[in-house]
Amino acid sequence: MSEQLPDVQASSPDVTVGLSQVGVTGVEKLVKLARPDKRPIVLMAEFEVFVDLPSWRKGADMSRNMEVIDETLEAATRDEAYRPEDVCGDAAERLLEKHDYTTRAEVRMEAELMTREQTPVSDRETQSTVDIIAAATATEEGTREEIGARVVGMTVCPCSQGMSAARARNVLDDLGVDDETTEAFLDQVPQPGHSQRGHATLTVESEGAPEVDLEDIIEVARDAMSARIYNLAKRPDEDHMTYHSHANAKFVEDCVRSMAEDVAAKFQDLPDDAVVTMKQSNDESIHQHNAHAERVVEMATLRAELDAEH
């Protein structure tokens, strides 16, 4: 008769300190998202799975975590889930149920989504890449789910553009151009400014599933920057992107504030306790560092701040 193997993870630790997150990262799974009257979208998703650990327990049951996430994601792939945040919520609730020592379970997911769109002038079909972000946290009080996206765009620095405009005024003045004509010209022809590739991140978290559409989140994030960019671009499209980005120059802070304004206008049905995370990071073209700004805020606070402006 074989001797039963000891459950070392259930023993007491040498240092009795609780841990807020114990789990696994880098779990790759196929997730199939159903669409009405269309073929499903298949994503290669990467998951992070965590539970909290009480001070009296040495370790979490990693094999059980993997078993639960496997069961959940296999079911989601087989049954075609409609929303990635629901996949995370289902997994988090299963984790909470199967670990009797756990009071909090978290599941996070990221996946690359390919979208089709038309170029702005030549009207050619092209594909763009968007990073989907989904998450869920389950406790005895309920489950909060999060959905969002990280998108790429273009920004132009208003500061360097202002210096270029000042130089243009001086040159036009030396050429004898009157002030009214100079201002009319500068109004029609935006001056150069250093541009950079921008990365906008927008997520919404609420009790249960957020009442937002992922496509709307992507649109708000893309529109927060100076201009959208496209993988395929004919010369008229390149001219369109260059002109519109310089006509809409934005600091990294402006991008986050633009997101905030559009979130309040677009997602009016979100509850006051929904949490919105807005981030903008720019790959600076004339510096070795990057610029970053962000805001994490409840909808009630965001609405109050925006209402105070009017």
Coordinates of C-alpha atoms in Angstrom, one line a residue:
M1 CA 0.0 0.0 0.0
S2 CA 1.5 3.3 -1.1
E3 CA 2.0 6.1 1.4
Q4 CA -0.1 9.2 0.8
L5 CA 2.0 12.2 -0.3
P6 CA 2.0 15.1 2.1
D7 CA 0.2 18.4 1.2
V8 CA 3.1 20.7 1.8
Q9 CA 1.2 23.7 0.5
A10 CA -1.4 23.4 3.2
S11 CA 1.1 23.5 6.0
S12 CA 2.0 26.5 8.1
P13 CA 4.7 28.9 6.7
D14 CA 7.8 29.9 8.6
V15 CA 6.8 33.5 8.3
T16 CA 3.0 34.0 9.0
V17 CA 2.3 36.9 6.7
G18 CA -0.6 36.9 4.3
L19 CA -0.2 37.5 0.6
S20 CA -2.5 39.6 -1.6
Q21 CA -1.7 37.8 -4.9
V22 CA -0.4 34.3 -5.5
G23 CA -0.9 32.5 -8.8
V24 CA 0.3 32.0 -12.4
T25 CA 1.1 34.3 -15.3
G26 CA 1.7 33.8 -19.0
V27 CA -1.1 31.2 -19.5
E28 CA -1.9 31.2 -23.2
K29 CA -5.3 30.0 -24.4
L30 CA -7.5 30.3 -27.4
V31 CA -10.7 32.2 -26.7
K32 CA -13.6 32.3 -29.2
L33 CA -15.9 35.3 -29.1
A34 CA -19.3 34.9 -30.8
R35 CA -20.8 37.6 -33.0
P36 CA -24.4 37.8 -34.2
D37 CA -24.7 36.8 -37.8
K38 CA -20.9 36.7 -38.2
R39 CA -18.1 34.2 -37.8
P40 CA -16.7 34.1 -34.3
I41 CA -13.4 35.9 -33.5
V42 CA -10.6 33.6 -32.3
L43 CA -8.1 35.2 -30.0
M44 CA -4.8 34.0 -28.7
A45 CA -5.1 35.3 -25.2
E46 CA -2.6 35.4 -22.3
F47 CA -4.0 35.1 -18.8
E48 CA -2.9 35.9 -15.3
V49 CA -4.7 34.1 -12.4
F50 CA -4.3 35.1 -8.8
V51 CA -5.8 34.3 -5.4
D52 CA -5.0 35.8 -2.0
L53 CA -3.3 33.6 0.6
P54 CA -3.9 33.7 4.3
S55 CA -1.0 34.0 6.7
W56 CA -1.5 30.5 8.1
R57 CA -1.1 28.7 4.7
K58 CA 2.3 28.0 3.1
G59 CA 1.2 28.0 -0.5
A60 CA -1.6 28.2 -3.0
D61 CA -2.6 25.1 -4.9
M62 CA -1.1 25.9 -8.3
S63 CA -2.4 22.7 -9.9
R64 CA -5.9 23.5 -8.9
N65 CA -5.6 27.1 -10.3
M66 CA -4.5 25.6 -13.6
E67 CA -7.3 23.1 -13.5
V68 CA -9.9 25.8 -13.0
I69 CA -8.5 28.1 -15.7
D70 CA -8.2 25.2 -18.1
E71 CA -11.8 24.1 -17.4
T72 CA -13.2 27.7 -17.8
L73 CA -11.3 28.6 -20.9
E74 CA -11.9 25.3 -22.6
A75 CA -15.6 25.8 -21.9
A76 CA -15.5 29.4 -23.2
T77 CA -13.8 28.3 -26.4
R78 CA -16.2 25.5 -26.9
D79 CA -19.4 27.5 -26.1
E80 CA -18.3 30.8 -27.7
A81 CA -18.4 33.5 -25.1
Y82 CA -19.8 36.9 -26.2
R83 CA -17.5 39.1 -24.0
P84 CA -13.9 38.6 -22.9
E85 CA -14.7 40.1 -19.5
D86 CA -17.3 37.4 -18.9
V87 CA -14.6 34.7 -19.5
C88 CA -12.5 36.3 -16.8
G89 CA -15.5 36.7 -14.4
D90 CA -16.4 33.0 -14.8
A91 CA -12.9 31.9 -14.1
A92 CA -12.6 34.2 -11.1
E93 CA -15.8 32.9 -9.6
R94 CA -14.7 29.3 -10.1
L95 CA -11.4 30.0 -8.4
L96 CA -13.2 31.5 -5.4
E97 CA -15.5 28.6 -5.2
K98 CA -12.8 25.9 -5.4
H99 CA -10.3 27.5 -2.9
D100 CA -11.9 27.4 0.6
Y101 CA -9.0 29.5 2.0
T102 CA -9.4 32.3 -0.5
T103 CA -11.4 35.6 -0.1
R104 CA -10.4 37.2 -3.4
A105 CA -9.7 35.8 -6.9
E106 CA -8.5 37.8 -9.9
V107 CA -8.2 36.8 -13.6
R108 CA -6.7 39.2 -16.2
M109 CA -6.5 38.6 -19.9
E110 CA -4.8 40.4 -22.8
A111 CA -5.2 39.5 -26.5
E112 CA -4.4 41.0 -29.8
L113 CA -7.4 41.8 -32.0
M114 CA -7.2 42.5 -35.7
T115 CA -9.8 45.0 -37.0
R116 CA -10.7 46.0 -40.5
E117 CA -11.2 49.6 -41.6
Q118 CA -11.1 51.9 -44.5
T119 CA -8.3 54.4 -45.1
P120 CA -9.5 58.0 -44.7
V121 CA -8.9 59.3 -48.3
S122 CA -8.2 56.5 -50.7
D123 CA -10.8 54.3 -49.0
R124 CA -8.7 51.2 -49.2
E125 CA -9.4 48.3 -46.8
T126 CA -6.7 47.8 -44.2
Q127 CA -6.2 46.0 -40.9
S128 CA -5.2 47.5 -37.6
T129 CA -4.1 45.9 -34.3
V130 CA -5.7 46.5 -31.0
D131 CA -4.8 45.0 -27.6
I132 CA -7.9 43.9 -25.7
I133 CA -7.7 44.1 -21.9
A134 CA -10.2 42.2 -19.7
A135 CA -10.2 41.4 -16.1
A136 CA -12.5 40.3 -13.2
T137 CA -12.2 40.2 -9.4
A138 CA -14.5 37.9 -7.4
T139 CA -15.2 38.2 -3.7
E140 CA -18.0 37.1 -1.4
E141 CA -19.6 40.5 -2.1
G142 CA -19.8 39.9 -5.8
T143 CA -17.8 40.1 -9.0
R144 CA -16.4 43.3 -10.6
E145 CA -15.4 43.0 -14.3
E146 CA -13.2 45.2 -16.4
I147 CA -13.0 45.7 -20.2
G148 CA -10.8 47.9 -22.2
A149 CA -8.3 48.4 -25.0
R150 CA -4.8 49.8 -25.8
V151 CA -4.5 51.4 -29.2
V152 CA -1.9 53.2 -31.2
G153 CA -2.1 56.7 -32.8
M154 CA -0.1 59.8 -33.5
T155 CA 0.4 63.0 -31.4
V156 CA 2.1 66.3 -32.2
C157 CA 3.7 68.5 -29.5
P158 CA 1.9 71.9 -29.2
C159 CA 5.1 73.5 -27.7
S160 CA 7.4 72.8 -30.6
Q161 CA 4.6 73.7 -33.0
G162 CA 4.3 77.1 -31.3
M163 CA 8.0 77.8 -31.7
S164 CA 7.7 76.9 -35.4
A165 CA 4.7 79.3 -35.8
A166 CA 6.7 82.1 -34.1
R167 CA 9.5 81.5 -36.6
A168 CA 7.0 81.6 -39.5
R169 CA 5.6 84.9 -38.3
N170 CA 9.1 86.5 -38.2
V171 CA 9.9 85.2 -41.7
L172 CA 6.6 86.4 -43.2
D173 CA 7.0 89.8 -41.4
D174 CA 10.5 90.1 -43.0
L175 CA 8.9 89.4 -46.4
G176 CA 6.5 92.2 -45.9
V177 CA 3.4 90.1 -45.4
D178 CA 0.8 91.9 -43.3
D179 CA -0.4 90.5 -39.9
E180 CA -3.9 89.6 -41.1
T181 CA -2.6 87.6 -44.0
T182 CA 0.0 86.0 -41.8
E183 CA -2.6 84.8 -39.2
A184 CA -4.9 83.6 -42.0
F185 CA -2.1 81.6 -43.5
L186 CA -1.0 80.1 -40.1
D187 CA -4.7 79.2 -39.4
Q188 CA -4.9 77.3 -42.7
V189 CA -1.5 75.7 -42.7
P190 CA -0.5 74.1 -39.3
Q191 CA 3.2 74.6 -38.6
P192 CA 5.7 71.7 -37.9
G193 CA 5.9 70.2 -34.5
H194 CA 7.7 67.0 -33.4
S195 CA 5.4 64.0 -33.7
Q196 CA 5.4 60.7 -31.9
R197 CA 3.6 57.4 -31.8
G198 CA 1.1 57.5 -29.0
H199 CA -0.4 54.6 -26.9
A200 CA -3.8 55.2 -25.4
T201 CA -5.3 52.8 -22.8
L202 CA -8.9 53.0 -21.7
T203 CA -10.6 50.5 -19.4
V204 CA -13.9 50.5 -17.5
E205 CA -14.5 48.5 -14.4
S206 CA -17.9 48.0 -12.6
E207 CA -19.9 45.6 -10.6
G208 CA -20.9 42.7 -12.9
A209 CA -20.2 43.5 -16.6
P210 CA -19.6 47.1 -17.6
E211 CA -22.4 48.5 -19.8
V212 CA -20.1 49.5 -22.6
D213 CA -19.2 48.2 -26.0
L214 CA -15.6 47.3 -26.7
E215 CA -15.8 49.0 -30.1
D216 CA -16.9 52.2 -28.4
I217 CA -14.0 52.0 -26.0
I218 CA -11.6 51.5 -29.0
E219 CA -13.1 54.5 -30.8
V220 CA -12.8 56.8 -27.8
A221 CA -9.2 55.8 -27.2
R222 CA -8.2 56.3 -30.8
D223 CA -9.9 59.7 -31.1
A224 CA -8.2 61.0 -27.9
M225 CA -4.9 61.5 -29.8
S226 CA -4.0 64.0 -32.5
A227 CA -4.8 61.7 -35.4
R228 CA -5.5 58.1 -36.2
I229 CA -2.9 56.1 -38.0
Y230 CA -3.3 53.3 -40.6
N231 CA -1.2 50.4 -41.6
L232 CA -1.9 50.9 -45.3
A233 CA -1.6 54.5 -46.5
K234 CA -1.5 55.9 -50.0
R235 CA 0.0 59.4 -50.4
P236 CA -3.4 61.2 -49.9
D237 CA -3.9 59.2 -46.7
E238 CA -0.4 60.2 -45.5
D239 CA -1.2 63.9 -46.2
H240 CA -4.5 63.5 -44.3
M241 CA -2.8 62.1 -41.2
T242 CA 0.0 64.6 -41.3
Y243 CA -2.3 67.6 -41.7
H244 CA -4.9 66.5 -39.1
S245 CA -2.4 65.6 -36.5
H246 CA -0.7 69.0 -36.8
A247 CA -4.1 70.8 -36.8
N248 CA -4.9 68.9 -33.6
A249 CA -1.7 69.1 -31.6
K250 CA -1.9 67.6 -28.1
F251 CA 0.2 67.2 -25.1
V252 CA 0.1 63.8 -23.4
E253 CA -2.1 65.4 -20.7
D254 CA -4.5 66.7 -23.3
C255 CA -5.0 63.1 -24.6
V256 CA -6.1 61.8 -21.2
R257 CA -8.4 64.8 -20.7
S258 CA -9.9 64.3 -24.1
M259 CA -10.5 60.6 -23.2
A260 CA -12.2 61.7 -20.0
E261 CA -14.5 64.1 -21.8
D262 CA -15.5 61.5 -24.4
V263 CA -16.0 58.8 -21.7
A264 CA -18.5 61.0 -19.9
A265 CA -20.4 61.8 -23.1
K266 CA -20.3 58.3 -24.6
F267 CA -21.0 56.2 -21.6
Q268 CA -23.8 58.1 -19.8
D269 CA -25.4 54.8 -18.5
L270 CA -22.4 53.8 -16.5
P271 CA -23.1 53.7 -12.7
D272 CA -21.4 56.3 -10.5
D273 CA -19.2 53.7 -8.9
A274 CA -17.8 52.5 -12.2
V275 CA -14.0 53.0 -12.3
V276 CA -12.4 54.4 -15.5
T277 CA -8.7 54.1 -16.1
M278 CA -7.2 56.4 -18.8
K279 CA -3.6 56.3 -19.8
Q280 CA -1.5 58.0 -22.5
S281 CA 2.1 57.1 -23.3
N282 CA 4.0 58.8 -26.1
D283 CA 7.3 57.5 -27.7
E284 CA 9.1 60.8 -27.9
S285 CA 10.8 61.5 -31.2
I286 CA 13.3 64.1 -30.0
H287 CA 14.1 62.7 -26.5
Q288 CA 15.3 59.4 -25.2
H289 CA 12.6 59.4 -22.6
N290 CA 8.8 58.9 -23.1
A291 CA 5.9 61.0 -21.9
H292 CA 3.1 59.5 -19.8
A293 CA -0.1 60.7 -18.1
E294 CA -3.0 58.9 -16.6
R295 CA -6.1 59.2 -14.5
V296 CA -8.0 56.5 -12.5
V297 CA -11.4 57.9 -11.4
E298 CA -14.9 56.9 -10.4
M299 CA -17.6 58.1 -12.8
A300 CA -19.3 60.2 -10.2
T301 CA -16.1 62.2 -9.6
L302 CA -15.4 62.5 -13.3
R303 CA -18.9 63.8 -14.0
A304 CA -18.7 66.3 -11.1
E305 CA -15.4 67.6 -12.4
L306 CA -16.7 68.1 -16.0
D307 CA -20.0 69.6 -14.8
A308 CA -18.0 72.2 -12.8
E309 CA -16.6 73.5 -16.1
H310 CA -20.0 74.5 -17.4

